[in-house]
């Protein structure tokens, strides 16, 4: 009898360890298309499960209704050969003055009113990097074309890629000078509509929305954040974000409390440690956050399942 109890106890203990291991966030690499062979040693590490790759709109739709998915096909084939998964990030906003990566017809045809609007970006703890651009998703003509791209991607890759993620919700534009019909409510609704469309188009792969801030909102005072997270829960949508910064005040007044509130109730939570994220310092140690500090906060407070790590992460570079 004692031997039997001993066996049961050991079995339960081992099972518990497996559960703990399963709950630990998986490590993925965050990179750009075309860089895979250069970082193959990182990708094939035993503690790396896959790669998140950023593809901008212009690279995928080279002219109106002319789609070129060869980069994704090549990357998917390469990663599949290495037994690694692919997460694609469809990018419609850009953080450099010359980065206007939408198709020419979006920039030039009258109905799209220029396609882009300027925005200012101040990532990490470095000085501002200058003007960038965001696509006018609140313009129905622009949004229709963006959703068509999502639909074409779904036809080709649904069930083949692990997931698709839509970019962060934060934008910072000059609303006083805007002449494109922007409002905070129309922007929020446009983001939600794109998410609904992506969820309906992709039946098998994960759909993930990056959410950090909404223009005009602080501490959920417009109920944008609460509405998005509730939609995600009700519609089997994953949620994530571009930065894991433990206890950062701005994030704590926006998305982070909702990650905590919905912990365990979403199909996927996947967040990134990108280059700007690495510049943040722990106020207690006065040093950049360590891998262990990122992971502990991601797992225990945010409920993260996957972390997309920049190739510049010290633990990857030094090991």
Coordinates of N, CA and C in Angstrom, one line a residue, residues 38-152:
X38 N 20.6 34.1 -41.7 CA 21.6 34.7 -40.9 C 21.5 34.4 -39.4
X39 N 20.3 34.0 -38.9 CA 20.1 33.7 -37.5 C 19.7 32.3 -37.3
X40 N 20.0 31.4 -38.2 CA 19.6 30.0 -38.1 C 20.1 29.4 -36.8
X41 N 21.2 29.8 -36.3 CA 21.7 29.2 -35.0 C 20.8 29.5 -33.9
X42 N 20.2 30.7 -33.9 CA 19.3 31.1 -32.9 C 17.9 30.4 -33.1
X43 N 17.5 30.3 -34.3 CA 16.2 29.7 -34.6 C 16.2 28.2 -34.2
X44 N 17.3 27.5 -34.3 CA 17.4 26.1 -34.1 C 17.7 25.7 -32.7
X45 N 17.9 26.7 -31.8 CA 18.1 26.5 -30.4 C 16.9 25.6 -29.9
X46 N 17.1 24.8 -28.9 CA 16.1 23.9 -28.4 C 15.0 24.7 -27.6
X47 N 15.4 25.9 -27.1 CA 14.4 26.7 -26.4 C 13.7 27.7 -27.2
X48 N 13.8 27.6 -28.6 CA 13.1 28.5 -29.5 C 12.0 27.7 -30.2
X49 N 10.8 28.2 -30.2 CA 9.7 27.4 -30.8 C 9.3 27.9 -32.2
X50 N 9.6 29.1 -32.5 CA 9.2 29.6 -33.8 C 9.7 31.1 -34.0
X51 N 9.2 31.7 -35.0 CA 9.6 33.0 -35.4 C 8.4 33.9 -35.8
X52 N 8.5 35.1 -35.3 CA 7.5 36.1 -35.8 C 8.2 37.0 -36.8
X53 N 7.6 37.2 -37.9 CA 8.2 38.0 -39.0 C 7.3 39.1 -39.4
X54 N 7.8 40.3 -39.6 CA 7.1 41.5 -39.9 C 7.0 41.6 -41.5
X55 N 5.8 41.7 -42.0 CA 5.7 42.0 -43.5 C 4.8 43.2 -43.6
X56 N 5.3 44.2 -44.4 CA 4.6 45.4 -44.6 C 3.6 45.3 -45.8
X57 N 2.6 46.1 -45.8 CA 1.6 46.0 -46.8 C 2.1 46.1 -48.2
X58 N 3.0 47.1 -48.4 CA 3.6 47.3 -49.8 C 4.3 46.0 -50.3
X59 N 5.0 45.3 -49.5 CA 5.7 44.1 -49.9 C 4.8 43.0 -50.3
X60 N 3.6 43.0 -49.9 CA 2.6 41.9 -50.2 C 1.6 42.3 -51.3
X61 N 1.4 43.5 -51.5 CA 0.5 44.0 -52.6 C 1.3 45.0 -53.4
X62 N 1.9 44.5 -54.5 CA 2.9 45.4 -55.2 C 2.2 46.3 -56.1
X63 N 0.9 46.0 -56.5 CA 0.1 46.9 -57.3 C -1.4 46.5 -57.0
X64 N -2.3 47.3 -57.4 CA -3.7 47.0 -57.0 C -4.1 45.6 -57.5
X65 N -4.5 44.8 -56.5 CA -4.9 43.4 -56.7 C -3.8 42.5 -57.2
X66 N -2.6 43.0 -57.2 CA -1.4 42.1 -57.5 C -0.7 41.8 -56.3
X67 N -0.9 40.5 -55.9 CA -0.3 40.1 -54.6 C 0.9 39.2 -54.8
X68 N 1.9 39.5 -53.9 CA 3.2 38.7 -54.0 C 3.4 38.2 -52.6
X69 N 3.1 36.9 -52.4 CA 3.3 36.3 -51.1 C 4.6 35.4 -51.1
X70 N 5.5 35.6 -52.0 CA 6.6 34.7 -52.2 C 7.5 34.8 -50.9
X71 N 7.6 35.9 -50.3 CA 8.5 36.0 -49.1 C 7.9 35.2 -48.0
X72 N 6.6 35.2 -47.8 CA 6.0 34.4 -46.7 C 6.2 32.9 -47.1
X73 N 5.9 32.6 -48.3 CA 6.1 31.2 -48.8 C 7.5 30.7 -48.5
X74 N 8.4 31.5 -48.9 CA 9.8 31.1 -48.7 C 10.2 30.9 -47.2
X75 N 9.7 31.9 -46.4 CA 10.0 31.9 -45.0 C 9.3 30.7 -44.3
X76 N 8.1 30.4 -44.7 CA 7.3 29.3 -44.2 C 8.0 28.0 -44.5
X77 N 8.4 27.8 -45.7 CA 9.1 26.6 -46.2 C 10.4 26.4 -45.4
X78 N 11.1 27.4 -45.2 CA 12.4 27.4 -44.5 C 12.2 27.0 -43.0
X79 N 11.2 27.6 -42.3 CA 10.9 27.3 -40.9 C 10.3 25.9 -40.8
X80 N 9.5 25.5 -41.7 CA 8.9 24.2 -41.6 C 10.0 23.1 -41.7
X81 N 10.9 23.4 -42.5 CA 12.1 22.4 -42.7 C 12.8 22.3 -41.3
X82 N 12.9 23.4 -40.6 CA 13.6 23.4 -39.3 C 12.7 23.0 -38.1
X83 N 11.4 22.6 -38.5 CA 10.4 22.3 -37.5 C 10.1 23.4 -36.5
X84 N 10.0 24.6 -37.1 CA 9.7 25.8 -36.3 C 8.4 26.4 -36.9
X85 N 7.7 27.1 -36.0 CA 6.4 27.7 -36.5 C 6.6 29.2 -36.9
X86 N 5.6 29.7 -37.7 CA 5.7 31.0 -38.2 C 4.5 31.8 -37.7
X87 N 4.8 33.0 -37.2 CA 3.8 34.0 -36.9 C 4.0 35.2 -37.7
X88 N 3.0 35.7 -38.5 CA 3.3 36.8 -39.3 C 2.6 38.1 -38.7
X89 N 3.3 39.2 -38.7 CA 2.8 40.5 -38.3 C 2.6 41.3 -39.6
X90 N 1.3 41.7 -39.8 CA 1.0 42.5 -40.9 C 1.1 44.0 -40.5
X91 N 2.0 44.7 -41.1 CA 2.3 46.0 -40.7 C 1.7 47.1 -41.6
X92 N 1.0 48.0 -40.9 CA 0.4 49.1 -41.7 C 0.8 50.5 -41.1
X93 N 1.7 50.5 -40.1 CA 2.2 51.7 -39.6 C 3.7 51.6 -39.4
X94 N 4.4 52.7 -39.5 CA 5.9 52.7 -39.7 C 6.5 53.8 -38.9
X95 N 7.7 53.6 -38.5 CA 8.3 54.5 -37.5 C 9.6 55.2 -37.9
X96 N 9.7 55.4 -39.3 CA 10.8 56.2 -39.8 C 10.2 57.2 -40.9
X97 N 10.8 58.4 -41.0 CA 10.2 59.4 -41.9 C 10.0 58.9 -43.3
X98 N 10.9 58.1 -43.8 CA 10.9 57.7 -45.2 C 10.1 56.3 -45.4
X99 N 9.6 55.8 -44.3 CA 8.9 54.5 -44.4 C 7.5 54.7 -44.7
X100 N 7.1 54.6 -46.0 CA 5.8 54.8 -46.5 C 5.4 53.5 -47.2
X101 N 5.3 52.4 -46.5 CA 5.2 51.1 -47.1 C 3.8 50.6 -47.3
X102 N 3.1 51.4 -48.1 CA 1.8 50.9 -48.6 C 1.8 51.0 -50.1
X103 N 1.0 50.3 -50.8 CA 1.0 50.4 -52.3 C 0.9 51.8 -52.9
X104 N 1.4 52.0 -54.0 CA 1.4 53.3 -54.6 C 0.0 53.8 -54.9
X105 N -0.9 52.9 -55.2 CA -2.3 53.4 -55.5 C -3.0 53.9 -54.3
X106 N -2.6 53.4 -53.1 CA -3.1 53.9 -51.8 C -2.6 55.3 -51.6
X107 N -1.4 55.6 -52.0 CA -0.8 56.9 -51.8 C -1.3 57.9 -52.8
X108 N -1.7 57.5 -54.0 CA -1.9 58.4 -55.1 C -3.4 58.6 -55.5
X109 N -4.2 57.6 -55.4 CA -5.6 57.7 -55.8 C -6.4 58.5 -54.9
X110 N -7.3 59.4 -55.5 CA -8.0 60.4 -54.7 C -8.8 59.9 -53.6
X111 N -9.5 58.7 -53.7 CA -10.4 58.2 -52.7 C -9.7 57.8 -51.4
X112 N -8.4 57.6 -51.5 CA -7.7 57.2 -50.3 C -7.1 58.4 -49.5
X113 N -7.3 59.6 -50.0 CA -6.8 60.9 -49.4 C -5.4 60.8 -48.8
X114 N -4.5 60.2 -49.6 CA -3.1 60.2 -49.3 C -2.7 58.9 -48.6
X115 N -3.7 58.1 -48.1 CA -3.4 56.8 -47.5 C -2.8 56.8 -46.2
X116 N -1.8 57.7 -45.9 CA -1.1 57.7 -44.7 C -1.2 59.1 -44.0
X117 N -1.0 59.1 -42.7 CA -0.9 60.4 -42.0 C 0.3 60.3 -41.1
X118 N 1.0 61.4 -40.9 CA 2.2 61.4 -40.1 C 1.9 61.2 -38.6
X119 N 2.8 60.5 -38.0 CA 2.7 60.3 -36.5 C 4.1 60.5 -35.9
X120 N 4.2 60.7 -34.6 CA 5.4 60.9 -33.9 C 5.6 59.7 -33.0
X121 N 6.9 59.2 -32.9 CA 7.1 58.0 -32.1 C 8.3 58.2 -31.2
X122 N 8.2 57.7 -30.0 CA 9.2 57.9 -29.0 C 9.4 56.6 -28.2
X123 N 10.1 55.6 -28.9 CA 10.2 54.3 -28.3 C 11.2 54.2 -27.2
X124 N 10.9 53.3 -26.3 CA 11.9 53.0 -25.2 C 12.2 54.2 -24.4
X125 N 13.5 54.3 -23.9 CA 13.9 55.4 -23.1 C 14.9 56.3 -23.8
X126 N 14.9 56.1 -25.2 CA 15.8 56.9 -26.0 C 15.1 58.2 -26.4
X127 N 15.8 59.1 -27.1 CA 15.3 60.3 -27.6 C 14.3 60.0 -28.7
X128 N 13.3 60.9 -29.0 CA 12.4 60.6 -30.1 C 13.1 60.4 -31.4
X129 N 12.6 59.5 -32.2 CA 13.2 59.1 -33.5 C 12.7 59.9 -34.6
X130 N 11.6 60.7 -34.4 CA 11.1 61.5 -35.5 C 9.8 61.0 -36.0
X131 N 9.4 61.6 -37.2 CA 8.1 61.3 -37.7 C 8.1 59.9 -38.4
X132 N 6.9 59.3 -38.2 CA 6.6 58.0 -38.9 C 5.3 58.2 -39.6
X133 N 4.6 57.1 -39.9 CA 3.4 57.1 -40.6 C 2.4 56.0 -40.2
X134 N 1.1 56.3 -40.3 CA 0.1 55.3 -39.9 C -0.9 55.3 -41.1
X135 N -1.4 54.2 -41.4 CA -2.4 54.0 -42.5 C -3.8 54.5 -42.0
X136 N -4.5 55.2 -42.9 CA -5.8 55.7 -42.5 C -6.9 54.6 -42.5
X137 N -6.8 53.7 -41.5 CA -7.8 52.7 -41.4 C -9.2 53.2 -41.2
X138 N -9.4 54.4 -40.7 CA -10.7 55.0 -40.5 C -11.3 55.5 -41.8
X139 N -10.5 55.5 -42.9 CA -11.1 55.8 -44.2 C -11.6 54.5 -44.8
X140 N -12.9 54.4 -45.0 CA -13.5 53.1 -45.5 C -12.9 52.6 -46.8
X141 N -12.4 53.5 -47.7 CA -11.8 53.0 -48.9 C -10.5 52.4 -48.6
X142 N -9.7 52.9 -47.7 CA -8.4 52.3 -47.3 C -8.6 51.0 -46.6
X143 N -9.6 51.0 -45.7 CA -9.8 49.8 -44.9 C -10.3 48.7 -45.7
X144 N -11.1 48.9 -46.7 CA -11.6 47.9 -47.6 C -10.4 47.2 -48.3
X145 N -9.5 48.0 -48.7 CA -8.3 47.4 -49.4 C -7.4 46.6 -48.4
X146 N -7.3 47.1 -47.2 CA -6.5 46.4 -46.2 C -7.2 45.0 -45.9
X147 N -8.5 45.1 -45.7 CA -9.2 43.8 -45.4 C -9.1 42.8 -46.6
X148 N -9.1 43.3 -47.8 CA -8.9 42.4 -48.9 C -7.6 41.7 -48.9
X149 N -6.6 42.4 -48.4 CA -5.3 41.8 -48.3 C -5.3 40.7 -47.2
X150 N -6.0 41.0 -46.1 CA -6.1 40.0 -45.0 C -6.8 38.7 -45.6
X151 N -7.9 39.0 -46.4 CA -8.6 37.9 -46.9 C -7.8 37.0 -47.9
X152 N -6.9 37.7 -48.7 CA -6.1 36.9 -49.6 C -5.0 36.1 -48.8

